[in-house]
Amino acid sequence: MKALILSAGFGTRLLPYTKKIPKPLFTIMSKSVLEHVIKTLVDNGCEQILINTHHLHNQIQSFVNQVKYNNVKIQTIYESVILDTGGAIANAKPFLKDHSFFVINSDIISSVDLNKVYEFHKKSNTLATLVLHDYDRFNKIKIDNQGYVQNFDSKKNGLAFTGIQVLSPQIYDYFPDKKIFSSIEVYKRIALEKKVSSYVEENIFWSDIGTQDAYSITSLQILSAAQFKIKLNKIKEIQIDKLAGDGSDRNWYRAGYGELSYIISDHGICMPNSIELSQINAFIHIGNYLFSKQIPVPRILNHDLLSGMVIIEDLGDVNLKILIKQKNNDLFTVKLYKKVIDYLIDFSCKGFQGFKKEWTCQTETYSKKLIIEKECQYFWEAFIKGYLKRDLSFQGFLDEFNHIADHALKNGFTGLMHRDLQSRNIMIKKDQPFFIDFQSARQGPLQYDLASLLIDPYVHLNDQIKKNLLQYTTKKLKLTPKDTLKFLDCYHYCCLTRNLQILGAFSYLSLIKKKKNFEHYIPNAVNSLKNIIKGLDTDKLPKLSKLVKTI
């Protein structure tokens, strides 16, 4: 058995990503789609595989050089100009002219039984057998009651071509005398003589990766099927629900099958050297590391880097914010927050031991530069100038922001910092807190995460509870009275930097990302900022103190 895999195209529907990676090398389950197609052919007895190439052909050639199957010959045929489907088949005639052969698109994943198709064709006494199925979006091929293809432009009652076909070598006698042409040109002519048969599949899985949406959903489906340990033709039984998003650009899904369910985090297509790739790598490396340290995070089960899909343990739908609102009980709140703080200390201390800085996706540490640019200036540009429409100079306040940054780092209890430890990033499952969204973790003061937790505008803890939890933390850390004062000084400045970041983020998300639900929390964050400023040495922050009073 021989096969030609069509792989020369530009993949224009997947631009701009296909400028760097040819579509056949896009990955599913960390293996290229081309590799999936090759393996399917080999598993069905194919002994010689040809791959036509043009766009980014060197990458495909490099891939083929690394693919090894016993007793299977795999080679490429380079086209200096794209010959279209018919021209590609004609160009491969020296290799395929002796026996019936497959022609398969390189961008499809399916559960079609190729052996059955091949045997069907050999008995059909036709020149071409096209594998068809019912796929409403592409249903254009009309067949008669004997299964012969009648036309390729049916307005109704048509079927869709799967991109899988078997051809007899005699078909070459019907090819036109030109280099570039579509195979459909030939099929339309010989269909009039009942020389094109159909092999109609039902209840199969079939998907192409021709567009970004198609690629993403295919990756998600197959990753889920692998985790549920089910065959491709059972994928339609998986229930996939999109979950409510948060402030990030990621999409979240829940995949369910029977009594099992998993969560899929979709980071979007992650090209080499992109921000998205650094973020997904951080999520995977840091998540696996924290799980190995027995810090409560969801277990990462599988992933595909290029499609940006990560499948993780399902922790349910109840986060800290939801549970606190449901219970509405101060005693319960304090007890649960103490448990969270216990795990926060583990996150900081145990998580720091053996943590590798190269896992981080932004900066390796919580630094002065980060505070000035990502918190103070973010607050200024997004909130003061963007949201409040105040035309004020950041430079005029820079001395005070430098003072804030210095004191947010001075006397820091250094460990591993989560960076966004608020109530919506803490899931509760069976009374157990779990930290999520840890991909921004880096070296930094524990006080910053504690500040994120206690001044969280989603929950709005009262002052007495915050005081109680602060005392609990310093006792848990076994700090001396002198060290406690230093710890608290850093904590209060971390409250300020965190609050600046919160107002910057809420303003940006509301105005730029049009996520208006975040605007609801801005008044809480403004009141928090005013209270924090009052508790600091306002002589050191005269301009900012005066400005905040006017908000």
XYZ file of N, CA, C and O in Angstrom, residues 3-14 18 21-28 31-41 49-56 60 63-64 74-76 79 82 85 88 102-110 114 161-165 206-211 215 218 222:
296
model
N 0.890 5.803 -0.351
C 0.061 6.982 -0.094
C 0.816 8.254 -0.436
O 2.047 8.331 -0.299
N 0.046 9.244 -0.862
C 0.559 10.594 -1.059
C -0.149 11.497 -0.059
O -1.391 11.556 -0.028
N 0.639 12.188 0.768
C 0.078 13.143 1.727
C 0.286 14.548 1.175
O 1.417 14.961 0.905
N -0.802 15.274 0.993
C -0.739 16.617 0.416
C -0.351 17.640 1.487
O -1.110 17.898 2.419
N 0.831 18.226 1.330
C 1.381 19.093 2.377
C 2.045 20.350 1.843
O 2.866 20.961 2.533
N 1.719 20.743 0.629
C 2.458 21.843 0.004
C 1.863 23.220 0.267
O 2.528 24.228 0.056
N 0.621 23.287 0.732
C -0.102 24.557 0.777
C 0.454 25.583 1.747
O 1.252 25.275 2.645
N -0.016 26.812 1.582
C 0.451 27.932 2.402
C -0.279 28.021 3.748
O 0.171 28.735 4.635
N -1.394 27.358 3.879
C -2.147 27.445 5.136
C -2.637 28.852 5.413
O -2.550 29.349 6.543
N -3.186 29.497 4.387
C -3.544 30.913 4.506
C -4.606 31.180 5.567
O -4.626 32.264 6.160
N -5.489 30.227 5.816
C -6.533 30.458 6.826
C -5.979 30.440 8.243
O -6.675 30.805 9.190
N -4.731 30.002 8.377
C -4.094 29.991 9.699
C -3.038 31.082 9.834
O -2.208 31.033 10.748
N 1.105 30.491 10.195
C 1.741 29.639 9.186
C 2.872 30.341 8.437
O 3.479 29.755 7.552
N 5.436 28.363 10.845
C 5.316 26.899 10.955
C 4.337 26.425 9.889
O 3.211 26.925 9.821
N 4.723 25.459 9.059
C 3.780 24.955 8.048
C 2.628 24.219 8.737
O 2.824 23.547 9.749
N 1.449 24.334 8.166
C 0.253 23.754 8.791
C 0.403 22.273 9.131
O -0.045 21.852 10.212
N 1.026 21.437 8.286
C 1.148 20.020 8.650
C 1.943 19.765 9.929
O 1.830 18.691 10.520
N 2.741 20.744 10.350
C 3.542 20.556 11.567
C 2.895 21.168 12.795
O 3.495 21.167 13.873
N 1.670 21.677 12.665
C 0.931 22.079 13.857
C 0.638 20.826 14.680
O 0.370 19.757 14.122
N 0.708 20.956 15.978
C 0.681 19.767 16.827
C -0.679 19.512 17.477
O -1.430 20.438 17.779
N -0.948 18.239 17.676
C -2.080 17.743 18.460
C -1.500 16.701 19.413
O -0.816 15.781 18.984
N 2.232 16.040 19.059
C 2.730 15.440 17.826
C 2.107 16.171 16.648
O 0.939 16.539 16.694
N 2.898 16.369 15.593
C 2.372 17.100 14.446
C 1.210 16.340 13.812
O 1.131 15.108 13.880
N 0.313 17.109 13.186
C -0.804 16.480 12.475
C -0.262 15.566 11.384
O -0.811 14.483 11.132
N 0.822 15.972 10.753
C 1.449 15.130 9.727
C 1.877 13.792 10.320
O 1.691 12.734 9.703
N 2.423 13.814 11.518
C 2.819 12.564 12.170
C 1.607 11.696 12.479
O 1.658 10.462 12.356
N 0.512 12.318 12.888
C -0.720 11.558 13.134
C -1.188 10.868 11.853
O -1.594 9.697 11.873
N -1.134 11.591 10.732
C -1.559 11.014 9.453
C -0.640 9.868 9.049
O -1.096 8.793 8.617
N 0.671 10.076 9.195
C 1.643 9.029 8.849
C 1.394 7.778 9.686
O 1.368 6.655 9.169
N 1.222 7.962 10.990
C 1.028 6.807 11.875
C -0.237 6.038 11.498
O -0.249 4.796 11.507
N -1.306 6.765 11.167
C -2.546 6.097 10.755
C -2.317 5.254 9.505
O -2.778 4.109 9.415
N -1.593 5.809 8.552
C -1.299 5.064 7.326
C -0.448 3.830 7.617
O -0.726 2.729 7.118
N 5.310 6.106 1.700
C 4.567 7.351 1.880
C 5.347 8.488 1.228
O 6.528 8.692 1.510
N 4.638 9.205 0.364
C 5.205 10.393 -0.275
C 4.526 11.624 0.315
O 3.327 11.601 0.593
N 5.302 12.682 0.488
C 4.761 13.926 1.026
C 5.170 15.056 0.094
O 6.369 15.318 -0.066
N 4.193 15.678 -0.553
C 4.573 16.795 -1.414
C 4.767 18.054 -0.569
O 4.066 18.260 0.430
N 5.737 18.867 -0.911
C 6.071 20.036 -0.097
C 6.297 21.255 -0.981
O 6.637 21.150 -2.156
N 6.112 22.398 -0.382
C 6.469 23.670 -1.027
C 6.718 24.713 0.063
O 7.852 25.069 0.320
N 5.641 25.176 0.702
C 5.761 26.214 1.721
C 6.544 25.695 2.937
O 6.195 24.664 3.512
N 7.616 26.415 3.300
C 8.467 26.032 4.440
C 8.860 24.558 4.351
O 8.850 23.819 5.344
N 9.457 20.643 6.898
C 8.828 19.325 6.709
C 9.893 18.284 6.394
O 9.837 17.151 6.904
N 11.560 17.299 9.557
C 10.699 16.391 10.317
C 10.774 14.973 9.750
O 10.930 13.996 10.491
N 10.670 14.849 8.429
C 10.689 13.531 7.786
C 12.009 12.819 8.048
O 12.044 11.595 8.247
N 9.548 6.675 3.761
C 8.883 7.976 3.778
C 9.795 8.990 3.117
O 10.955 9.133 3.493
N 9.288 9.695 2.114
C 10.109 10.686 1.424
C 9.247 11.854 0.964
O 8.020 11.764 0.916
N 9.912 12.951 0.646
C 9.202 14.142 0.197
C 9.409 14.356 -1.303
O 10.394 13.893 -1.886
N 7.896 20.713 -4.614
C 7.312 21.420 -5.749
C 7.830 22.854 -5.749
O 7.569 23.607 -4.798
N 3.520 25.525 -6.447
C 2.443 24.640 -6.000
C 1.663 24.152 -7.214
O 1.209 24.942 -8.048
N -3.892 20.052 -6.299
C -4.052 18.639 -5.917
C -3.803 17.688 -7.077
O -3.095 16.684 -6.937
N -0.126 17.697 -8.077
C 0.689 16.979 -7.090
C 0.610 15.475 -7.314
O 1.615 14.758 -7.239
N -3.470 5.726 -1.694
C -4.203 6.752 -0.962
C -3.687 8.142 -1.327
O -2.497 8.325 -1.590
N -4.569 9.100 -1.326
C -4.205 10.519 -1.307
C -4.950 11.119 -0.116
O -6.180 10.996 -0.017
N -4.192 11.712 0.778
C -4.773 12.200 2.032
C -4.283 13.615 2.318
O -3.090 13.909 2.177
N -5.194 14.471 2.744
C -4.801 15.807 3.175
C -4.005 15.724 4.474
O -4.291 14.883 5.339
N -3.065 16.636 4.626
C -2.176 16.585 5.799
C -2.733 17.346 6.991
O -2.060 17.421 8.033
N -3.929 17.906 6.876
C -4.442 18.730 7.971
C -5.682 18.141 8.620
O -6.482 18.862 9.209
N -5.862 16.814 8.516
C -7.070 16.204 9.075
C -6.727 15.145 10.121
O -5.702 14.469 10.051
N -7.609 15.034 11.086
C -7.578 13.952 12.071
C -8.928 13.251 11.965
O -9.975 13.901 12.006
N -8.912 11.936 11.814
C -10.191 11.224 11.699
C -10.061 9.802 12.229
O -8.953 9.289 12.435
N -8.958 3.012 7.351
C -8.361 3.082 6.017
C -8.308 1.722 5.334
O -8.421 1.637 4.098
N -16.568 15.863 1.592
C -15.359 15.102 1.324
C -14.448 15.185 2.547
O -14.196 16.261 3.078
N -13.949 14.049 2.994
C -13.104 14.000 4.186
C -11.645 14.359 3.915
O -10.863 14.534 4.849
N -11.264 14.457 2.641
C -9.847 14.653 2.329
C -9.098 13.340 2.233
O -7.872 13.316 2.153
N -9.853 12.216 2.241
C -9.269 10.875 2.132
C -9.817 10.228 0.860
O -11.027 10.209 0.641
N -8.941 9.694 0.042
C -9.369 9.077 -1.221
C -8.396 7.964 -1.609
O -7.227 7.979 -1.211
N -14.160 13.388 12.711
C -13.388 14.010 11.628
C -13.223 15.484 11.931
O -14.170 16.165 12.334
N -12.007 15.974 11.767
C -11.778 17.396 11.954
C -10.555 17.804 11.156
O -9.583 17.048 11.055
N -10.627 18.999 10.580
C -9.427 19.555 9.970
C -8.922 20.670 10.886
O -9.582 21.073 11.830
N -7.706 21.149 10.625
C -7.151 22.208 11.469
C -6.928 23.459 10.625
O -6.022 24.243 10.871
N -7.785 23.647 9.615
C -7.550 24.697 8.638
C -7.659 26.111 9.161
O -7.074 27.026 8.587
N -8.405 26.326 10.246
C -8.537 27.650 10.827
C -8.094 27.593 12.292
O -7.965 26.515 12.872
N -8.479 24.353 14.646
C -7.282 23.775 15.259
C -7.438 23.703 16.776
O -7.147 22.675 17.400
N -10.046 21.076 17.865
C -9.539 19.720 17.620
C -8.541 19.319 18.696
O -8.589 18.211 19.235
N -9.230 16.181 21.335
C -8.374 14.991 21.360
C -7.621 14.886 22.683
O -7.422 13.785 23.220
